[in-house]
C-alpha cells in the first residue's frame, strides 16, 4: 500500500502517526470526563481562548504551543471560578471569553509581520507539520495527564457523579474541578496541533461519546475511547494522504460519521 | 451528653428572602426525626444547613458538638433522587466506595478493606448481589438502597435522607422504612418526607417546617398543627397519615 511505503520513507508521516497516537491517549482520558461531567461548552471556551495565547506568542516570537498552553490553563482557571461562582449566568460568561480569546488571537496574528500561513494551521490543524520537538512536548503532556488522572481518578468521578456528596466527604471539590479543567486545557493544546482549534471539541468528545453509548464503566470507556481515537486519526491520515485531503477535517468527518452510526445503531437495535 | 443535632436561634436566607427564621431544634442520639412541610417551606434548606452545604446567617448549627463542615464523616446523606444523574456510568460498588472517599484518597484506588466495607454495606441494605451491576440499570428502589449503602458505609452517627421514597412504589417504600428502622438502632436519623403514612410508627419526633420550625411528638400531631404548617386545611394529608 502507498501509505505504508510512504510512512517508511517520510519522517513527517512517522511524526504524524506518533502525534495521532499521543493525541488519542490524551483525548480518550480527558474526553471521557468531558462527556460524563457534561462540560463540552466550557471546553469549547478553553479551546478558543487558547487562540489568544497562540496569537500573542506568535507576535512576540515565542513558540505558539507555549502561548497556547498558558492561555488555555489561564482560561481553565478563570472559567472554573466563573462556573463555580455564578451558576446561572456562567454560559454567557463562557461565550464572552470564547469570543474575546479568538478575537485577540486573530488581532495579534494579523499585526505580526510576515506571511501568516500558520493561522490556518492552528485553526484547522496540520498533523503533517508536527516536528520532533512537538512530539517531545506532546509526550510530556501525555505523561502529565496520565499521572494526574491516575491520582485523582476517583475524585474526578466523585465530583462528576455527585458533587454534594463529595462536599460532604470533605473533598476539595472546587480545586479538583479546576484541576480537571486544567487537564482538559492541556489536552486541547495537544489536539490543536492535530485537528486545529475549530475541530478540537469534536476529537475530544466524539470517541468518548461513542464509547459512552455502549459501555457502563469509566475505565472501559477510557480504553475504548483511546482505541476509537487511534482508529480515527490513523484512518483519517491514510485517507487524507491517499486522496490529498486536509487531514484534520478528514479525521473529524470519520469520527462524526462513526458517532452518528453508533447512535443510530443503538436506537434502532434497542 | 452531647446532642446529635443542636440548632440555636438559627436563621437563613437566600439573597434577601428569608427561608428559615428563629430555628431551635435539638436531637438526641438515636432519635428518628421526620421533617414535613410544604414545598418551598425550607425542608431541604434545613437539611443542607445541618449537613454544612449552607452556612447559617445567624445562630448556630452543631452536630455532635462540631460545626457541620468539620463533621463531614459524622454524617451520611441520601439526596433527592432528581439530584443524581441516573445514567452515569458507574457500578454499584463504586457508588458505595464513593462514600469512603476523603480529600487525600488518591492512590492506590481502593484498598481491600474499603471494598469489604462497601460489600457489607450493600449486604446491610439487602442488595449484595448487585455489586458489579451498572447503577443506571437498577430500579428506583434498588438505586435508593445503593444510595443508603453509600451513606452508611462510612459508619456515620447521623443519617439524613431527603425524600428518599418519592420515586418508588409504596411496597418498596415500606421496605425502605423497615430498613431505616433497623439502622435507627445505631444511628440518629433525619428524614424529609411528604407523607407521614408508613413512617409514623418509627419516628419519635416531627419537625413541621414552614419558615419556622416546630418540633412535636408524633402523637401530638393533629389537624391544627398540619394546618398551621401548610397554611391551609390539609385533611387529605392527615387522613393519609392515619395518625
Coordinates of C-alpha atoms in Angstrom, one line a residue:
Chain A
X1 CA 0.0 0.0 0.0
X2 CA 1.1 3.5 -0.8
X3 CA 0.7 4.8 2.7
X4 CA 2.9 2.1 4.3
X5 CA 5.7 2.8 1.8
X6 CA 5.4 6.5 2.3
X7 CA 5.4 6.0 6.0
X8 CA 8.7 4.1 6.0
X9 CA 10.3 6.8 3.7
X10 CA 9.0 10.0 5.2
X11 CA 9.8 11.3 8.6
X12 CA 6.9 13.7 8.6
X13 CA 4.4 10.9 8.2
X14 CA 6.0 9.0 11.1
X15 CA 5.8 12.1 13.2
X16 CA 2.1 12.5 12.2
X17 CA 1.4 8.9 13.2
X18 CA 3.1 9.4 16.6
X19 CA 1.2 12.6 17.1
X20 CA -2.1 10.8 16.4
X21 CA -1.3 8.1 19.0
X22 CA -0.3 10.7 21.6
X23 CA -3.5 12.7 20.9
X24 CA -5.7 9.6 21.1
X25 CA -4.4 8.8 24.5
X26 CA -4.9 12.3 25.8
X27 CA -8.4 12.7 24.4
X28 CA -9.5 9.2 25.4
X29 CA -8.7 10.0 29.0
X30 CA -9.9 13.6 29.4
X31 CA -12.6 13.4 26.8
X32 CA -14.3 10.8 28.9
X33 CA -14.6 13.2 31.8
X34 CA -15.8 16.0 29.5
X35 CA -18.6 13.7 28.3
X36 CA -19.6 12.3 31.7
X37 CA -19.4 15.6 33.5
X38 CA -21.1 17.4 30.5
X39 CA -18.7 20.2 30.2
X40 CA -18.4 20.3 26.5
X41 CA -19.3 24.0 26.3
X42 CA -16.7 25.1 28.9
X43 CA -14.1 23.0 27.0
X44 CA -15.0 24.9 23.8
X45 CA -14.4 28.2 25.8
X46 CA -11.0 26.9 26.8
X47 CA -10.1 25.9 23.3
X48 CA -11.0 29.2 21.8
X49 CA -9.2 31.2 24.4
X50 CA -6.1 29.2 23.5
X51 CA -6.1 31.0 20.2
X52 CA -5.5 34.3 22.1
X53 CA -2.3 32.8 23.6
X54 CA -1.2 31.5 20.2
X55 CA -1.6 34.9 18.6
X56 CA 0.3 36.7 21.4
X57 CA 3.1 34.1 21.4
X58 CA 3.3 34.3 17.7
X59 CA 3.6 38.1 17.8
X60 CA 6.4 38.0 20.4
X61 CA 8.2 35.3 18.6
X62 CA 7.7 32.7 21.3
X63 CA 6.8 29.0 20.5
X64 CA 3.0 29.1 19.9
X65 CA 2.5 25.9 21.8
X66 CA 3.7 27.6 24.9
X67 CA 1.3 30.5 24.3
X68 CA -1.5 28.0 23.8
X69 CA -0.7 26.1 27.0
X70 CA -0.5 29.2 29.1
X71 CA -3.7 30.8 27.8
X72 CA -5.6 27.5 27.9
X73 CA -4.6 27.0 31.5
X74 CA -5.5 30.6 32.3
X75 CA -8.9 30.1 30.7
X76 CA -9.4 26.8 32.6
X77 CA -8.8 28.5 35.9
X78 CA -10.9 31.6 35.1
X79 CA -13.8 29.7 33.6
X80 CA -13.7 27.2 36.5
X81 CA -14.0 30.0 39.0
X82 CA -16.8 31.6 37.0
X83 CA -18.8 28.5 36.8
X84 CA -18.4 27.9 40.5
X85 CA -19.3 31.4 41.5
X86 CA -22.1 32.3 39.1
X87 CA -24.0 29.2 38.3
X88 CA -26.8 30.7 36.3
X89 CA -25.1 33.1 34.0
X90 CA -21.9 31.1 33.5
X91 CA -22.7 30.1 30.0
X92 CA -22.9 33.8 28.9
X93 CA -19.5 34.5 30.5
X94 CA -18.0 31.4 28.8
X95 CA -19.4 32.6 25.5
X96 CA -17.9 36.1 26.0
X97 CA -14.4 34.7 26.9
X98 CA -14.7 32.3 23.9
X99 CA -15.2 35.2 21.6
X100 CA -12.6 37.5 23.2
X101 CA -9.9 34.8 23.1
X102 CA -10.5 34.2 19.4
X103 CA -10.6 37.9 18.6
X104 CA -7.4 38.6 20.5
X105 CA -5.7 35.7 18.6
X106 CA -6.8 37.0 15.2
X107 CA -5.7 40.6 16.0
X108 CA -2.2 39.5 17.2
X109 CA -1.7 37.2 14.3
X110 CA -2.8 39.8 11.8
X111 CA -0.4 42.5 13.2
X112 CA 2.5 40.1 13.2
X113 CA 4.7 41.0 10.2
X114 CA 5.2 38.4 7.6
X115 CA 3.3 35.7 5.8
X116 CA 0.6 34.2 8.0
X117 CA 0.2 30.7 6.8
X118 CA 0.3 29.5 10.4
X119 CA -3.1 30.9 11.4
X120 CA -4.8 28.3 9.1
X121 CA -2.7 25.6 10.6
X122 CA -3.9 26.5 14.1
X123 CA -7.5 26.8 13.1
X124 CA -7.6 23.6 11.2
X125 CA -4.6 21.8 12.4
X126 CA -1.7 20.3 10.4
X127 CA -0.7 16.9 11.6
X128 CA 1.8 16.7 8.7
X129 CA 3.8 19.6 10.1
X130 CA 4.4 18.1 13.6
X131 CA 8.1 18.3 14.4
X132 CA 10.2 16.1 16.5
X133 CA 10.3 18.8 19.1
X134 CA 6.5 19.0 19.1
X135 CA 6.3 15.2 19.6
X136 CA 8.5 15.6 22.7
X137 CA 6.2 18.2 24.2
X138 CA 3.1 16.1 23.4
X139 CA 4.7 13.2 25.1
X140 CA 5.4 15.1 28.2
X141 CA 1.9 16.5 28.3
X142 CA 0.5 12.9 27.9
X143 CA 2.6 11.7 30.8
X144 CA 1.4 14.6 32.9
X145 CA -2.2 13.8 32.1
X146 CA -1.9 10.1 32.8
X147 CA -0.2 10.7 36.2
X148 CA -2.7 13.3 37.4
X149 CA -5.7 11.3 36.3
X150 CA -4.2 8.2 38.0
X151 CA -4.0 10.0 41.3
X152 CA -7.3 11.9 41.0
X153 CA -9.3 9.3 39.2
X154 CA -11.8 8.5 42.0
X155 CA -12.1 12.2 42.9
X156 CA -12.9 13.2 39.3
X157 CA -15.6 10.5 39.2
X158 CA -16.9 11.6 42.6
X159 CA -17.3 15.2 41.7
X160 CA -18.9 14.3 38.4
X161 CA -21.3 11.8 39.8
X162 CA -22.5 13.7 43.0
X163 CA -20.9 17.0 43.8
X164 CA -22.9 17.4 47.1
X165 CA -21.8 14.1 48.5
X166 CA -18.2 14.8 47.6
X167 CA -18.5 18.1 49.6
X168 CA -20.0 16.2 52.5
X169 CA -16.9 13.9 52.4
X170 CA -14.8 17.0 52.7
X171 CA -13.3 16.6 49.2
X172 CA -11.8 19.9 47.8
X173 CA -14.5 19.9 45.2
X174 CA -13.7 23.2 43.6
X175 CA -9.9 22.6 43.4
X176 CA -10.4 19.1 41.9
X177 CA -12.8 20.6 39.4
X178 CA -10.3 23.3 38.3
X179 CA -7.6 20.7 38.1
X180 CA -9.8 18.7 35.8
X181 CA -10.3 21.8 33.6
X182 CA -6.6 22.3 33.5
X183 CA -6.1 18.7 32.2
X184 CA -8.7 19.4 29.6
X185 CA -6.8 22.6 28.7
X186 CA -3.6 20.6 28.2
X187 CA -5.4 18.0 26.1
X188 CA -6.8 20.8 23.9
X189 CA -3.3 22.1 23.3
X190 CA -2.3 18.7 22.2
X191 CA -5.3 18.4 19.9
X192 CA -4.9 21.8 18.3
X193 CA -1.7 20.6 16.8
X194 CA -3.6 17.7 15.1
X195 CA -7.0 18.9 14.1
X196 CA -6.9 22.6 14.9
X197 CA -9.0 24.8 17.1
X198 CA -12.2 24.6 15.1
X199 CA -12.4 20.8 15.2
X200 CA -10.8 20.2 18.6
X201 CA -14.0 19.7 20.6
X202 CA -15.1 17.0 18.1
X203 CA -12.0 14.9 18.6
X204 CA -12.1 15.5 22.4
X205 CA -15.7 14.4 22.8
X206 CA -16.7 12.0 19.9
X207 CA -14.6 9.0 20.9
X208 CA -15.8 9.2 24.5
X209 CA -19.4 9.8 23.4
X210 CA -19.3 6.7 21.1
X211 CA -17.9 4.6 23.9
X212 CA -20.4 6.0 26.4
X213 CA -23.3 4.8 24.2
X214 CA -22.2 1.1 24.7
X215 CA -20.2 1.0 27.9
X216 CA -21.0 1.4 31.5
X217 CA -17.7 1.5 33.2
X218 CA -15.4 4.5 33.1
X219 CA -12.2 2.6 32.8
X220 CA -13.6 0.7 29.8
X221 CA -14.9 4.0 28.3
X222 CA -11.4 5.5 28.5
X223 CA -9.7 2.4 26.9
X224 CA -12.3 2.2 24.2
X225 CA -12.1 6.0 23.5
X226 CA -8.4 5.7 23.1
X227 CA -8.9 2.9 20.5
X228 CA -11.5 4.9 18.8
X229 CA -9.2 8.0 18.7
X230 CA -6.5 5.8 17.2
X231 CA -8.8 4.5 14.6
X232 CA -10.0 8.0 13.6
X233 CA -6.6 9.6 13.4
X234 CA -4.9 6.8 11.6
X235 CA -7.6 6.2 9.1
X236 CA -8.0 9.9 8.6
X237 CA -4.3 10.2 8.0
X238 CA -4.3 7.4 5.5
X239 CA -7.4 8.7 3.7
X240 CA -6.2 12.2 3.5
X241 CA -2.7 11.2 2.3
X242 CA -4.1 9.0 -0.4
X243 CA -6.8 11.4 -1.6
X244 CA -4.9 14.6 -0.9
X245 CA -7.5 15.9 1.6
X246 CA -6.9 18.1 4.7
X247 CA -6.0 15.6 7.5
X248 CA -7.7 17.3 10.4
X249 CA -11.1 17.7 8.7
X250 CA -10.9 14.1 7.3
X251 CA -10.3 12.8 10.8
X252 CA -13.3 14.7 12.2
X253 CA -15.6 13.6 9.3
X254 CA -14.7 10.0 10.0
X255 CA -15.3 10.4 13.8
X256 CA -18.5 12.2 13.2
X257 CA -19.9 9.6 10.9
X258 CA -18.9 6.9 13.4
X259 CA -20.7 8.7 16.2
X260 CA -23.9 9.1 14.1
X261 CA -23.7 5.5 13.1
X262 CA -23.2 4.3 16.7
X263 CA -26.1 6.4 17.9
X264 CA -28.5 5.2 15.2
X265 CA -27.4 1.6 15.6
X266 CA -28.1 1.8 19.3
X267 CA -31.5 3.5 18.8
X268 CA -32.6 1.0 16.1
X269 CA -31.5 -2.1 17.9
X270 CA -32.6 -1.3 21.4
Chain B
X1 CA -24.5 14.2 76.9
X2 CA -23.6 15.8 73.6
X3 CA -26.6 16.4 71.4
X4 CA -26.7 14.7 68.0
X5 CA -28.1 17.9 66.4
X6 CA -28.2 21.2 68.2
X7 CA -29.6 24.2 66.3
X8 CA -29.9 27.5 68.3
X9 CA -31.7 30.7 67.1
X10 CA -30.7 30.0 63.6
X11 CA -31.8 32.0 60.6
X12 CA -31.1 31.6 56.9
X13 CA -32.0 33.5 53.7
X14 CA -31.2 33.2 50.0
X15 CA -30.3 36.7 48.9
X16 CA -32.9 38.8 50.7
X17 CA -35.6 36.2 51.0
X18 CA -35.8 34.7 54.5
X19 CA -36.2 31.0 54.2
X20 CA -35.8 29.9 57.8
X21 CA -36.2 32.1 60.9
X22 CA -35.6 31.6 64.6
X23 CA -35.0 27.8 64.3
X24 CA -34.3 25.9 67.5
X25 CA -34.0 22.1 67.2
X26 CA -32.2 19.6 69.2
X27 CA -32.0 15.8 68.7
X28 CA -30.6 13.1 71.0
X29 CA -28.6 10.2 69.8
X30 CA -30.9 7.6 68.1
X31 CA -33.7 10.0 67.6
X32 CA -35.7 9.5 64.4
X33 CA -37.0 12.8 63.2
X34 CA -39.4 13.3 60.3
X35 CA -39.3 16.7 58.6
X36 CA -42.6 17.7 57.0
X37 CA -43.9 20.9 55.5
X38 CA -45.0 22.5 52.2
X39 CA -42.7 22.7 49.2
X40 CA -40.6 25.8 49.4
X41 CA -41.1 25.9 53.1
X42 CA -37.4 25.2 53.8
X43 CA -37.2 21.5 54.4
X44 CA -34.3 20.9 52.1
X45 CA -32.6 24.1 53.2
X46 CA -32.8 22.9 56.8
X47 CA -31.2 19.6 55.8
X48 CA -28.5 21.4 53.8
X49 CA -27.7 23.6 56.9
X50 CA -27.4 20.5 59.1
X51 CA -25.0 18.9 56.6
X52 CA -23.0 22.1 56.2
X53 CA -23.7 22.7 52.5
X54 CA -25.1 26.0 53.6
X55 CA -24.0 28.3 56.4
X56 CA -26.5 29.9 58.7
X57 CA -27.0 33.7 58.5
X58 CA -27.5 33.9 62.3
X59 CA -27.3 31.5 65.1
X60 CA -25.5 28.1 65.2
X61 CA -25.8 24.6 63.9
X62 CA -23.8 21.8 65.6
X63 CA -23.8 18.1 65.0
X64 CA -22.3 16.1 67.8
X65 CA -20.8 19.3 69.2
X66 CA -19.0 20.2 65.9
X67 CA -19.7 22.6 63.1
X68 CA -21.2 20.6 60.2
X69 CA -18.3 21.5 57.8
X70 CA -15.9 19.9 60.3
X71 CA -18.1 17.0 60.9
X72 CA -18.3 15.5 57.4
X73 CA -17.6 11.9 58.2
X74 CA -20.1 12.0 61.1
X75 CA -23.0 12.4 58.7
X76 CA -24.3 10.2 55.8
X77 CA -26.7 11.7 53.3
X78 CA -29.2 10.3 50.8
X79 CA -30.0 13.1 48.3
X80 CA -33.2 13.8 46.5
X81 CA -33.5 11.4 43.6
X82 CA -33.5 14.1 40.9
X83 CA -30.0 15.3 42.0
X84 CA -28.4 12.1 40.7
X85 CA -27.5 11.6 37.1
X86 CA -29.4 8.3 36.5
X87 CA -27.3 7.3 33.5
X88 CA -23.9 7.9 35.0
X89 CA -21.5 5.1 34.0
X90 CA -20.6 3.7 37.4
X91 CA -21.0 0.3 39.1
X92 CA -23.0 -0.1 42.3
X93 CA -19.9 -1.0 44.4
X94 CA -18.1 2.1 43.1
X95 CA -21.0 4.3 44.1
X96 CA -20.8 2.9 47.6
X97 CA -17.0 3.2 47.7
X98 CA -17.5 6.9 47.0
X99 CA -19.0 7.1 50.5
X100 CA -15.5 6.4 51.9
X101 CA -13.5 9.0 49.9
X102 CA -11.5 11.5 51.7
X103 CA -9.6 14.5 50.4
X104 CA -6.3 12.5 50.3
X105 CA -7.8 9.4 48.8
X106 CA -5.6 9.4 45.8
X107 CA -3.6 6.2 45.1
X108 CA -4.0 3.2 45.4
X109 CA -7.6 3.4 44.2
X110 CA -9.5 1.1 46.5
X111 CA -8.0 -0.8 49.4
X112 CA -9.2 -4.3 50.1
X113 CA -10.6 -3.2 53.4
X114 CA -12.7 -0.5 51.7
X115 CA -14.1 -2.9 49.3
X116 CA -15.1 -5.3 52.1
X117 CA -16.8 -2.4 53.9
X118 CA -18.7 -1.5 50.8
X119 CA -19.8 -5.1 50.4
X120 CA -21.1 -5.3 53.9
X121 CA -22.9 -2.0 53.5
X122 CA -24.6 -3.5 50.4
X123 CA -25.4 -6.6 52.4
X124 CA -27.0 -4.5 55.1
X125 CA -29.4 -2.9 52.6
X126 CA -30.1 -6.3 51.1
X127 CA -28.6 -5.9 47.6
X128 CA -25.1 -7.5 47.9
X129 CA -25.7 -9.4 44.6
X130 CA -25.9 -6.2 42.6
X131 CA -22.4 -5.0 43.4
X132 CA -21.0 -5.3 39.9
X133 CA -24.1 -4.1 38.1
X134 CA -24.2 -0.6 36.4
X135 CA -26.0 1.8 38.7
X136 CA -28.1 3.1 35.7
X137 CA -29.7 -0.3 35.1
X138 CA -31.2 -0.6 38.6
X139 CA -34.8 0.1 39.5
X140 CA -35.8 3.1 41.6
X141 CA -36.0 1.2 44.8
X142 CA -32.6 -0.5 44.2
X143 CA -30.9 2.8 43.4
X144 CA -32.3 4.2 46.6
X145 CA -30.8 1.3 48.5
X146 CA -27.4 1.8 46.9
X147 CA -27.5 5.5 48.0
X148 CA -28.4 4.4 51.5
X149 CA -25.5 1.9 51.5
X150 CA -23.2 4.8 50.4
X151 CA -24.5 6.9 53.2
X152 CA -23.9 4.2 55.9
X153 CA -20.6 2.7 54.6
X154 CA -18.6 5.3 56.5
X155 CA -20.4 4.3 59.7
X156 CA -21.8 7.7 60.3
X157 CA -23.5 8.7 63.6
X158 CA -26.3 10.6 61.8
X159 CA -28.1 9.7 58.6
X160 CA -30.0 12.4 56.6
X161 CA -32.5 11.4 53.9
X162 CA -34.2 13.9 51.6
X163 CA -37.5 12.4 50.3
X164 CA -36.0 9.0 49.6
X165 CA -39.2 7.4 48.6
X166 CA -40.7 9.9 46.1
X167 CA -39.9 7.8 43.1
X168 CA -40.6 4.3 44.4
X169 CA -43.7 2.1 44.7
X170 CA -45.4 2.0 48.1
X171 CA -44.4 -1.6 48.9
X172 CA -40.8 -0.7 48.3
X173 CA -41.3 2.4 50.4
X174 CA -42.4 0.2 53.2
X175 CA -39.3 -1.9 52.8
X176 CA -37.0 1.1 52.9
X177 CA -38.7 2.4 56.1
X178 CA -38.2 -1.0 57.7
X179 CA -34.5 -0.8 56.7
X180 CA -34.4 2.7 58.3
X181 CA -35.9 1.4 61.5
X182 CA -33.2 -1.2 61.7
X183 CA -30.5 1.4 61.0
X184 CA -32.1 3.6 63.7
X185 CA -30.8 1.3 66.4
X186 CA -27.3 2.6 65.9
X187 CA -28.0 5.9 64.2
X188 CA -29.7 9.2 64.5
X189 CA -32.0 9.6 61.5
X190 CA -33.4 12.8 59.9
X191 CA -36.0 12.0 57.2
X192 CA -37.5 14.7 54.9
X193 CA -40.9 13.4 53.8
X194 CA -44.2 14.4 52.2
X195 CA -46.1 11.7 53.9
X196 CA -46.2 10.6 57.4
X197 CA -48.1 7.4 56.4
X198 CA -45.9 4.3 56.9
X199 CA -43.2 6.1 58.8
X200 CA -45.3 7.4 61.7
X201 CA -44.8 4.2 63.7
X202 CA -41.0 4.5 63.7
X203 CA -40.3 8.2 64.3
X204 CA -40.1 9.8 67.7
X205 CA -40.0 13.5 66.6
X206 CA -41.7 15.5 63.9
X207 CA -40.4 18.9 62.7
X208 CA -43.0 21.0 60.9
X209 CA -41.1 23.3 58.7
X210 CA -42.6 26.4 57.1
X211 CA -40.1 29.3 57.6
X212 CA -40.4 28.4 61.3
X213 CA -39.6 25.0 62.7
X214 CA -41.9 23.5 65.3
X215 CA -41.0 20.2 66.8
X216 CA -43.7 17.8 68.1
X217 CA -44.1 14.4 69.4
X218 CA -45.7 12.2 66.8
X219 CA -48.7 11.6 69.0
X220 CA -49.3 15.4 69.3
X221 CA -49.7 15.9 65.6
X222 CA -53.2 16.9 64.8
X223 CA -55.2 18.8 62.2
X224 CA -54.3 22.2 63.7
X225 CA -50.6 21.6 63.5
X226 CA -50.8 20.4 60.0
X227 CA -53.0 23.4 59.0
X228 CA -50.5 25.8 60.6
X229 CA -47.6 24.2 58.8
X230 CA -49.1 24.0 55.4
X231 CA -51.1 27.3 55.7
X232 CA -54.2 25.5 54.5
X233 CA -56.5 22.8 55.7
X234 CA -54.9 19.5 54.9
X235 CA -57.4 17.0 55.9
X236 CA -56.2 14.9 53.0
X237 CA -52.7 14.7 54.3
X238 CA -53.8 13.8 57.8
X239 CA -56.2 11.3 56.5
X240 CA -53.4 9.8 54.6
X241 CA -51.2 9.9 57.7
X242 CA -53.6 7.8 59.8
X243 CA -52.2 9.2 63.0

